[in-house]
C-alpha positions as a printed Julia matrix, in Angstrom:
572×3 Matrix{Float64}:
 -35.17  -16.02  -10.89
 -31.98  -16.09  -13.08
 -33.04  -15.27  -16.22
 -30.54  -14.23  -18.5
 -31.81  -11.65  -20.85
 -29.48  -12.29  -23.78
 -31.87  -15.46  -24.07
 -35.01  -14.13  -22.96
 -38.24  -15.21  -25.3
 -39.1   -12.26  -27.02
 -35.71  -10.43  -27.22
 -34.99   -9.0   -30.68
 -32.37  -10.49  -32.61
 -29.04   -8.53  -32.52
 -28.42   -6.15  -34.63
 -24.93   -6.13  -34.09
 -22.42   -8.34  -34.62
 -22.05  -11.62  -32.5
 -19.68  -11.36  -29.46
 -16.82  -12.33  -30.89
 -17.17   -9.92  -33.79
 -18.5    -7.41  -31.46
 -15.26   -7.49  -28.88
 -13.07   -7.34  -32.46
 -15.19   -4.11  -33.16
 -14.66   -2.36  -29.66
 -11.08   -3.26  -29.43
 -10.62   -1.8   -33.13
 -12.31    1.43  -31.52
 -10.36    1.49  -28.36
  -7.07    0.75  -30.32
  -7.84    3.79  -32.23
  -8.0     5.59  -29.02
  -4.74    4.12  -27.93
  -3.23    4.71  -30.77
  -4.09    8.59  -31.6
  -3.8     9.4   -27.94
   0.18    8.13  -28.36
  -0.75    6.25  -25.15
   0.83    3.3   -26.15
   3.87    2.15  -28.46
   3.21    0.47  -31.86
   4.96   -2.39  -30.45
   3.21   -2.3   -26.86
  -0.17   -2.16  -28.88
   0.2    -4.97  -31.07
   1.58   -7.1   -28.41
  -1.97   -6.46  -26.43
  -3.88   -6.98  -29.31
  -2.48  -10.62  -29.97
  -2.87  -11.4   -26.28
  -6.34  -10.37  -26.52
  -6.97  -11.86  -29.36
  -5.64  -15.44  -27.85
  -7.24  -14.78  -24.47
 -10.79  -13.61  -25.57
 -10.05  -10.98  -23.12
 -11.46   -7.17  -24.0
  -8.48   -5.25  -25.39
  -8.84   -2.38  -22.19
  -8.62   -5.42  -19.55
  -5.42   -6.72  -21.37
  -4.08   -3.35  -21.54
  -4.24   -2.63  -17.86
  -3.71   -6.47  -16.59
  -0.11   -6.35  -18.35
   0.58   -3.1   -16.47
   0.68   -1.18  -19.88
  -1.76    1.81  -19.0
  -3.51    2.47  -15.55
  -7.56    2.2   -15.52
  -7.75    5.86  -14.68
  -5.54    7.38  -17.83
  -7.39    4.95  -20.25
 -10.58    5.89  -18.95
  -9.92    9.67  -18.76
  -8.93    9.23  -22.88
 -11.8     7.02  -23.68
 -14.05    9.58  -21.88
 -12.87   12.44  -24.22
 -12.89   10.55  -27.31
 -16.51    9.24  -26.72
 -17.7    12.37  -24.7
 -19.37    9.99  -22.04
 -19.19   11.32  -18.63
 -16.85    9.71  -16.25
 -17.98    8.2   -13.12
 -16.88    8.31   -9.69
 -16.06    5.19   -7.92
 -18.12    6.06   -5.0
 -21.58    6.18   -7.62
 -20.61    2.38   -7.86
 -20.05    1.07   -4.7
 -24.14    0.94   -3.91
 -25.75   -0.12   -7.2
 -29.28    0.19   -7.6
 -30.79   -3.25   -6.9
 -31.49   -5.14  -10.33
 -35.67   -5.51  -10.79
 -35.06   -7.62  -13.58
 -33.79  -10.79  -13.78
 -30.26  -10.65  -15.07
 -27.2   -13.31  -14.64
 -24.0   -11.98  -13.67
 -22.48  -13.86  -16.39
 -24.54  -11.65  -18.65
 -23.36   -8.07  -16.98
 -19.42   -9.6   -16.99
 -19.83  -10.39  -20.64
 -21.02   -7.05  -21.84
 -19.12   -5.53  -18.85
 -21.65   -2.84  -17.66
 -23.52   -2.51  -14.54
 -26.84   -0.46  -13.82
 -26.23    1.8   -11.23
 -29.56    3.79  -11.24
 -33.31    3.43  -12.54
 -36.2     6.04  -11.87
 -38.41    8.1   -13.47
 -38.1     5.89  -16.86
 -34.4     6.48  -17.22
 -31.73    3.7   -16.4
 -28.1     4.75  -15.85
 -25.62    2.03  -16.98
 -22.17    2.01  -16.3
 -19.88    0.78  -19.35
 -15.98    0.05  -19.72
 -16.35    0.15  -23.27
 -17.96    3.76  -24.69
 -17.73    2.15  -28.4
 -20.18   -0.66  -27.87
 -23.7    -0.16  -29.06
 -25.06   -3.46  -27.72
 -24.98   -2.35  -24.23
 -27.58    0.24  -24.76
 -29.68   -1.9   -26.94
 -29.89   -4.57  -24.55
 -30.73   -2.4   -21.27
 -33.19   -0.37  -23.07
 -34.81   -3.45  -24.26
 -34.82   -5.13  -20.44
 -35.93   -2.02  -18.9
 -37.69   -0.85  -21.44
 -36.26    2.74  -20.88
 -34.3     5.27  -21.97
 -30.69    4.32  -21.07
 -27.95    6.66  -20.16
 -24.52    5.27  -20.04
 -21.8     6.99  -18.04
 -17.82    5.67  -18.26
 -16.53    3.82  -15.14
 -13.23    1.79  -14.89
 -13.54   -1.75  -15.13
 -12.54   -2.75  -11.96
 -15.57   -0.55  -10.21
 -18.01   -2.13  -12.82
 -16.91   -5.83  -11.64
 -17.12   -4.71   -7.87
 -20.57   -3.27   -8.64
 -21.6    -6.44  -10.36
 -20.18   -8.49   -7.04
 -22.38   -6.46   -5.09
 -25.52   -6.67   -7.27
 -24.84  -10.61   -7.65
 -23.11  -11.79   -4.66
 -25.79  -13.76   -3.2
 -26.36  -16.14   -5.77
 -22.47  -16.97   -5.89
 -22.14  -17.01   -1.83
 -25.11  -19.72   -2.37
 -22.93  -21.52   -4.81
 -19.92  -21.2    -2.71
 -21.54  -22.29    0.46
 -23.01  -25.68   -0.85
 -19.39  -26.16   -2.46
 -17.8   -25.78    1.01
 -19.51  -28.33    2.62
 -16.42  -30.1     3.14
 -13.03  -28.11    3.13
 -11.34  -30.75    5.04
 -10.47  -32.41    1.55
  -7.32  -30.95    0.49
  -8.4   -32.04   -3.0
 -11.78  -30.62   -2.55
 -10.01  -27.59   -1.51
  -8.01  -26.9    -4.51
 -11.16  -27.06   -6.75
 -13.15  -24.71   -4.18
 -10.44  -21.89   -4.53
  -9.94  -22.17   -7.9
 -13.84  -21.11   -8.06
 -14.94  -17.67   -9.51
 -16.67  -16.49   -6.38
 -12.89  -17.04   -4.29
 -11.26  -15.52   -6.99
 -13.45  -12.63   -7.1
 -13.76  -12.15   -3.5
  -9.77  -11.86   -3.15
  -9.61   -9.67   -6.2
 -12.56   -7.18   -4.67
 -10.97   -6.8    -1.42
  -7.3    -5.86   -2.47
  -8.97   -3.54   -5.1
 -10.85   -1.47   -2.57
  -8.15   -1.79   -0.13
  -5.95   -0.31   -2.58
  -8.53    2.51   -3.49
  -9.03    3.15    0.21
  -5.24    3.5     0.57
  -4.92    0.85    3.04
  -1.44   -0.11    4.14
  -2.9    -3.57    5.41
  -5.33   -6.35    4.91
  -6.58   -8.3     7.87
  -8.37  -11.68    7.24
  -9.52  -12.75   11.19
 -11.65  -15.55   11.22
 -14.39  -15.96   13.62
 -16.66  -18.11   15.04
 -19.06  -17.8    12.6
 -17.46  -15.41    9.59
 -14.37  -13.92    8.25
 -13.58  -10.76    9.36
 -12.29   -8.36    6.74
 -10.07   -5.19    8.28
  -8.03   -2.6     6.75
  -5.48   -0.52    8.43
  -5.86    2.97    7.09
  -3.73    5.73    8.0
  -2.12    3.54   11.1
  -5.83    2.56   12.22
  -7.39   -0.53   11.63
 -11.19   -0.29   10.3
 -13.4    -3.2    10.11
 -15.24   -3.04    6.44
 -17.18   -6.59    6.22
 -17.65   -9.93    7.2
 -17.49  -12.85    5.12
 -19.94  -15.49    5.4
 -18.71  -18.8     7.03
 -18.41  -20.64    4.07
 -16.01  -18.48    2.33
 -13.5   -18.63    5.25
 -11.56  -21.57    3.86
 -11.77  -20.6     0.4
 -10.8   -17.04    0.66
  -7.73  -17.87    3.06
  -6.79  -20.73    0.64
  -6.69  -18.61   -2.34
  -4.89  -15.87   -0.64
  -2.07  -18.71   -0.07
  -2.15  -20.3    -3.17
  -1.28  -17.14   -5.09
   1.23  -15.84   -2.43
   3.32  -19.45   -3.27
   2.35  -20.99    0.22
   1.28  -24.87    1.1
  -2.47  -24.94    1.34
  -2.12  -27.95    3.21
  -0.43  -27.0     6.29
  -2.55  -25.08    8.33
  -0.69  -25.49   11.83
   2.43  -23.42   11.25
   2.81  -19.63   10.0
   4.06  -19.07    6.66
   5.37  -16.11    4.88
   4.77  -15.42    1.0
   4.94  -12.66   -1.51
   2.65  -11.92   -4.82
   2.72   -9.48   -7.23
  -0.47   -8.54   -9.27
  -1.88   -5.66  -11.23
  -4.67   -3.3    -9.55
  -6.27   -0.27  -11.9
  -3.17   -1.14  -14.55
  -0.71   -0.57  -11.21
   1.74   -3.3   -10.18
   1.3    -3.88   -6.46
   3.51   -5.99   -4.56
   1.83   -7.93   -1.33
   3.66   -9.67    1.61
   1.68  -12.38    2.87
   1.75  -13.56    6.64
  -0.22  -16.49    7.94
  -0.81  -17.58   11.41
  -3.14  -20.23   12.79
  -5.68  -19.43   15.24
  -8.53  -20.9    17.33
 -10.84  -20.26   14.52
  -9.01  -21.1    11.55
  -5.95  -19.33   10.01
  -5.19  -15.73   10.03
  -4.0   -13.69    7.4
  -2.22  -10.04    7.13
  -1.38   -8.76    3.6
   1.1    -5.85    3.29
   0.18   -3.49    0.21
   3.69   -2.1    -1.09
   2.27    0.12   -4.08
   5.55    1.11   -5.73
   3.2     3.64   -7.73
   2.49    5.64   -4.7
   6.14    5.57   -3.28
   7.56    8.9    -2.72
  11.08    9.11   -1.98
  10.71   12.99   -1.79
  12.01   14.38    1.82
   9.29   17.27    1.8
   6.3    15.05    1.04
   7.59   12.43    3.72
   7.47   15.77    6.39
  10.86   16.85    6.72
  11.05   20.84    6.51
  13.53   22.33    4.38
  16.18   23.04    7.25
  15.92   19.4     8.55
  16.28   18.21    5.06
  19.18   20.19    3.8
  20.72   19.02    7.2
  20.04   15.02    7.16
  21.12   15.54    3.47
  24.26   16.81    3.99
  24.82   13.56    6.78
  23.99   11.04    4.03
  26.16   12.33    1.09
  29.45   12.38    3.84
  31.96    9.58    1.89
  31.98    7.27    5.34
  30.01    6.85    8.77
  27.06    5.46   10.37
  23.71    7.02    9.98
  20.63    5.46   11.65
  16.99    5.77   11.85
  14.92    4.93   14.74
  11.66    3.98   15.35
   8.86    1.34   16.15
   7.87   -1.11   13.51
   5.74    0.59   10.89
   6.74    4.22   11.6
   8.79    4.65    7.94
  11.82    3.94    8.48
  12.6     2.06    5.71
  10.94    4.62    3.62
  13.24    7.24    4.65
  16.14    5.23    4.18
  14.77    4.8     0.41
  14.6     8.31    0.26
  18.01    8.51    1.29
  19.16    6.34   -1.12
  17.57    7.94   -4.06
  19.21   11.18   -3.25
  22.66    9.88   -3.4
  22.19    7.04   -6.25
  24.51    8.24   -9.25
  26.46    5.91  -11.5
  29.41    6.93   -9.67
  28.75    5.39   -6.69
  28.1     1.59   -5.94
  25.06    1.1    -3.65
  24.31   -2.34   -2.0
  21.39   -3.09    0.29
  20.4    -6.24    2.42
  17.03   -6.22    3.88
  14.35   -8.41    5.39
  12.33   -8.1     3.34
  12.94   -5.94   -0.06
   9.78   -3.94    0.39
  10.29   -1.68   -2.95
  12.93   -2.02   -5.89
  15.14    0.97   -6.4
  16.86    1.13   -9.81
  20.59    1.4    -9.73
  20.72   -0.45   -6.53
  21.7    -3.99   -5.75
  19.29   -5.4    -3.49
  19.46   -8.57   -1.28
  17.31  -10.31    1.24
  18.4   -12.18    4.0
  18.08  -15.94    4.21
  18.33  -16.95    7.93
  17.25  -20.24    7.54
  20.71  -20.95    4.95
  22.91  -18.67    7.39
  22.53  -15.9     4.95
  22.08  -13.23    7.86
  22.57   -9.4     8.24
  26.03   -9.89    9.61
  27.1   -12.39    7.3
  25.8   -10.17    4.2
  27.4    -7.48    5.6
  30.92   -8.89    5.94
  30.52  -10.55    2.06
  29.43   -6.94    0.57
  32.51   -5.39    1.72
  34.42   -7.29   -1.03
  31.85   -5.88   -3.54
  33.54   -2.39   -3.6
  30.78   -0.6    -2.28
  30.41    3.02   -1.52
  27.07    2.51    0.18
  25.42   -0.38    2.17
  21.95   -0.07    3.64
  21.36   -2.8     6.37
  17.67   -3.73    6.94
  18.25   -3.43   10.54
  21.11   -3.61   13.27
  19.79   -6.52   15.5
  22.52   -7.92   17.19
  26.34   -7.36   18.2
  27.59   -8.89   15.41
  25.93   -6.9    13.04
  26.36   -3.68   14.63
  30.2    -4.19   14.98
  30.87   -5.49   11.37
  29.11   -2.15   10.78
  31.62   -0.07   12.74
  34.28   -1.88   10.88
  33.13   -1.11    7.73
  32.56    2.61    8.5
  36.18    2.88    9.67
  37.13    1.68    6.52
  36.02    4.16    4.5
  32.08    2.78    3.65
  28.54    4.62    4.53
  26.3     2.91    6.58
  22.44    3.57    6.63
  20.67    1.0     9.22
  17.73    1.09   11.35
  17.61    0.46   14.99
  14.44   -0.13   17.41
  14.7     2.54   19.97
  12.52    5.35   21.27
  14.5     7.91   20.58
  17.4     9.46   19.02
  19.96    9.67   21.5
  18.48    6.12   22.92
  20.39    4.74   19.8
  23.78    5.04   21.29
  23.13    3.58   24.8
  21.31    0.76   22.73
  24.89    0.38   20.53
  26.96    0.48   23.79
  24.98   -2.48   24.87
  25.66   -4.29   22.21
  29.36   -4.21   22.92
  30.26   -1.49   20.6
  33.08    0.64   22.09
  32.25    4.0    22.79
  35.48    5.4    21.57
  34.75    3.7    18.15
  31.25    4.72   18.21
  32.18    8.63   18.79
  34.14    8.14   15.5
  31.92    6.74   13.35
  28.05    7.84   14.23
  27.35   11.17   12.17
  23.56   11.06   12.85
  20.42    9.56   14.13
  17.05   10.39   13.12
  14.49    8.9    15.2
  10.73    9.23   13.47
   6.64    8.56   14.27
   3.96    8.56   11.48
   0.69   10.96   12.18
  -2.22   11.24   10.71
  -2.5    14.38    8.49
  -5.87   16.45    8.31
  -8.22   16.51    5.79
  -7.67   19.53    4.13
 -11.49   19.6     3.03
 -13.05   19.75    6.55
 -10.43   20.61    9.2
 -11.73   22.68   11.93
  -9.87   25.93   13.17
 -10.28   26.32   17.25
  -7.55   27.79   20.31
  -6.44   25.37   22.77
  -7.75   26.03   26.04
  -4.91   28.15   27.95
  -3.91   25.49   30.36
  -3.23   23.08   27.93
  -1.02   25.73   26.12
   0.57   26.18   29.01
   1.35   22.6    29.97
   2.46   21.94   26.5
   4.32   24.86   25.62
   2.38   25.92   23.15
   1.78   29.19   21.15
  -1.26   31.27   21.49
  -2.32   30.9    18.08
  -5.17   29.08   16.11
  -4.94   25.07   15.64
  -6.83   22.45   13.86
  -8.49   19.46   14.97
 -10.51   16.6    12.83
 -14.15   17.0    12.03
 -14.82   14.49    9.5
 -16.68   14.52    5.59
 -17.07   12.59    2.6
 -13.55   12.73    1.65
 -12.05   11.1     4.4
 -15.01    8.73    5.32
 -15.76   10.74    8.3
 -12.44   10.25   10.06
 -11.02   14.05    9.84
  -7.72   12.48    8.69
  -6.38   11.75    5.2
  -2.85   10.58    4.73
   0.24   10.14    7.24
   3.24   12.26    7.23
   6.49   11.82    9.84
   7.41   13.94   12.62
  11.28   13.72   13.47
  14.08   14.16   15.77
  17.47   14.5    14.36
  20.73   13.86   16.54
  23.66   15.38   14.75
  27.13   14.16   15.69
  29.01   16.72   16.17
  32.96   16.98   18.16
  31.1    17.49   21.4
  28.45   14.98   21.11
  30.89   12.46   20.01
  32.86   13.26   23.16
  30.11   12.4    25.16
  29.61    9.21   23.37
  33.2     8.36   24.09
  32.81    9.12   28.13
  29.36    7.12   27.89
  27.09   10.11   28.98
  23.62    9.1    30.02
  20.47   10.05   27.21
  19.39   13.03   29.16
  23.07   14.88   28.91
  23.12   14.09   25.38
  19.77   15.38   24.84
  20.35   18.54   26.72
  23.84   19.26   24.97
  22.07   18.75   21.38
  19.34   21.27   22.24
  22.03   24.07   22.45
  22.44   23.54   18.56
  19.17   23.56   17.79
  17.83   19.79   18.57
  13.9    19.22   18.73
  12.22   16.41   20.22
   9.42   14.31   18.33
   7.11   16.19   20.32
   8.47   19.7    19.54
   8.42   18.85   15.79
   5.17   17.57   15.84
   3.9    20.59   17.5
   5.33   22.39   15.28
   3.56   20.74   12.39
   0.07   20.73   14.47
   0.59   24.75   14.63
   1.14   24.77   10.92
  -2.59   22.76   10.32
  -1.14   19.55    8.84
  -1.88   17.56   12.01
  -3.53   17.6    15.34
  -2.1    17.72   18.92
  -3.88   14.52   19.73
  -2.07   12.79   16.96
   1.28   14.22   18.6
   0.59   13.18   21.81
  -0.29    9.63   20.82
   2.65    8.9    19.11
   4.94   10.98   21.08
   3.79   10.67   24.65
   6.42   10.39   27.08
   9.46   11.17   24.69
C-alpha cells in the first residue's frame, strides 16, 4: 500500500497553515536561531533566505547546501534553542519499519522519519524543531504519543531511503529495462532514486571516514566497498537494475561522457556533504560486467597540516622543519601510492608559507587547495608535463617549488639545476626506503657529485592503522617475539573491537617514518656512489631510525600494533 497520510480519509484538517506558509514560518524560526546565535552574517542569512524562497527549499537545507554552515553546528544550535535532544546518526541507520501506509514523498516533505514505535509511543526524528505539523501528523497516523528528537537532515534522508527503498527500487527496475538507449539512460540518471542512491553512498562514506568509494559491477549486482583506514570493506550490494543508473549518474556529475563505456575516464566533482565542501576524484574503467568506478574522497575540512597529528614526534618534526626551511636544495618524500606523501608535502608548505615567499606547485592532480600557494596541474595531453612546468616555473621568480612526483630523467635533472640556482624543491619519489631514493636518482642519470651537493633530506613513510583508544587491549608479547624484533620488555597493545570502531579495533591512521638527513659524510658517500646499506649504516650512527624501528616505538607508545608495523614495513 502507498497511502499518503496527508490525504487519508478522515484525517483532520491541518490547523497549521498550508505547506508553503508553514515552511515560511519554520524558516523564520530557524532564521531567528541563526541570527541570535551569530552563526551567519546578515548578508549571508539574507542570501540564504532569498535562495530558499526562490527554490522552495527549507532554509536549513539551503544553509548547508551552500556550505554556509555545517549540519552538525546547525543541529547543535537548534537543539539548544528548542530543547529537543540531538539523536546520533547510528539511531537512524536502522529505523523502525513503517506499520502505517506513509509515502516517501510525504516524509521528505516534512523532513521527518519514525525511528521507534512501541508501547503507545512513536519516536520521530525531525530536522525542524519548530514545525508543529510533524507532531500532529504522526500523532494522528499512529494514534500514539509522539516524542521528537532532532537529527541532521542528511541522516533523516538516509532513514527515509532505508524505509522506502523497495518502492523506489521497483520503479527504477521497471525504468531500467533498456539501458542501452543513451537517451533513455539520460532520463534514468536524472530520476530521484539514482540521485538519492549516489548522494547516500557519498554521505555514508564521509561519515565512515572512508578515503575511497569503489563501485564494482558483478554479474547480478553492483558491489559497493569503502576503503576505511587503508582497508576495503564491503558495505552493500545494489540491485542489478540500479547498476547502469548509479554509475552513469556518477559520470554525469563528474563531467564524464556517459556514452563512452569502452575507455577509462577521469573526472572530478565538488559537493556539499553535511555542510562541508567535499572534492571527489573519479576514475572509471571498463570491466566484464560493466564499468567500475572509484571515487577518491578529498575532505578539506579534515585535512590536517600539523606534523604532530601526522605522526611526527618532536625530534623528527624539528629536524624535518629545519630542512624544509633551508633557502635551497631538494627535499624528497618517498613511499608507495596512498602512503600520505602529498599530505606531508602540504604540511611542509604550510609550515613555510608566508607573504615573503613565493610558493609554486605542479601536481597530478591537485588534491587540495592551499591559500597563498600558486598551484598548477599537469596536462600531458598538450605537452605540459612535470619537466616543462618546472622549467617554466623557474621564470616565475619562485622561492619554493613543489613537484608532485619525479618520474623521469628530465624532471630529475631540471630539479637538480633548479636547486643549484637557489631554489628549494620539494617532491616525491617511488622508492621503498629513504636511502633507496639516492640510488633511484642516480639511475635517472643524475650525476652523483651534483646530487650530493643539492640533496638535503629524504623522508620515507608508510601509513598504519591507529588503535582505537576505547577498546585497545594491553598484553605482553611473547619473549621470543621480543627477541626477534628487538622489542623492549613492556606492555604493548592489540586490537580488540567495539562499536566505536565498528569491531575493527582501529580508528584512523598515522604515519611511520624514516628520515635521512644529508650531512657532509652522507654527501661524500653519495658522491662516491656508495650502496644503500653503507649509507644506512653510516646514518644510524647519527640517530637514523628505520621505518620498522619508528613503527615499533609507536607501538610501544600504544598508538598502533606490532602487526600493523610488520604489515607495512616487512623487509625494510
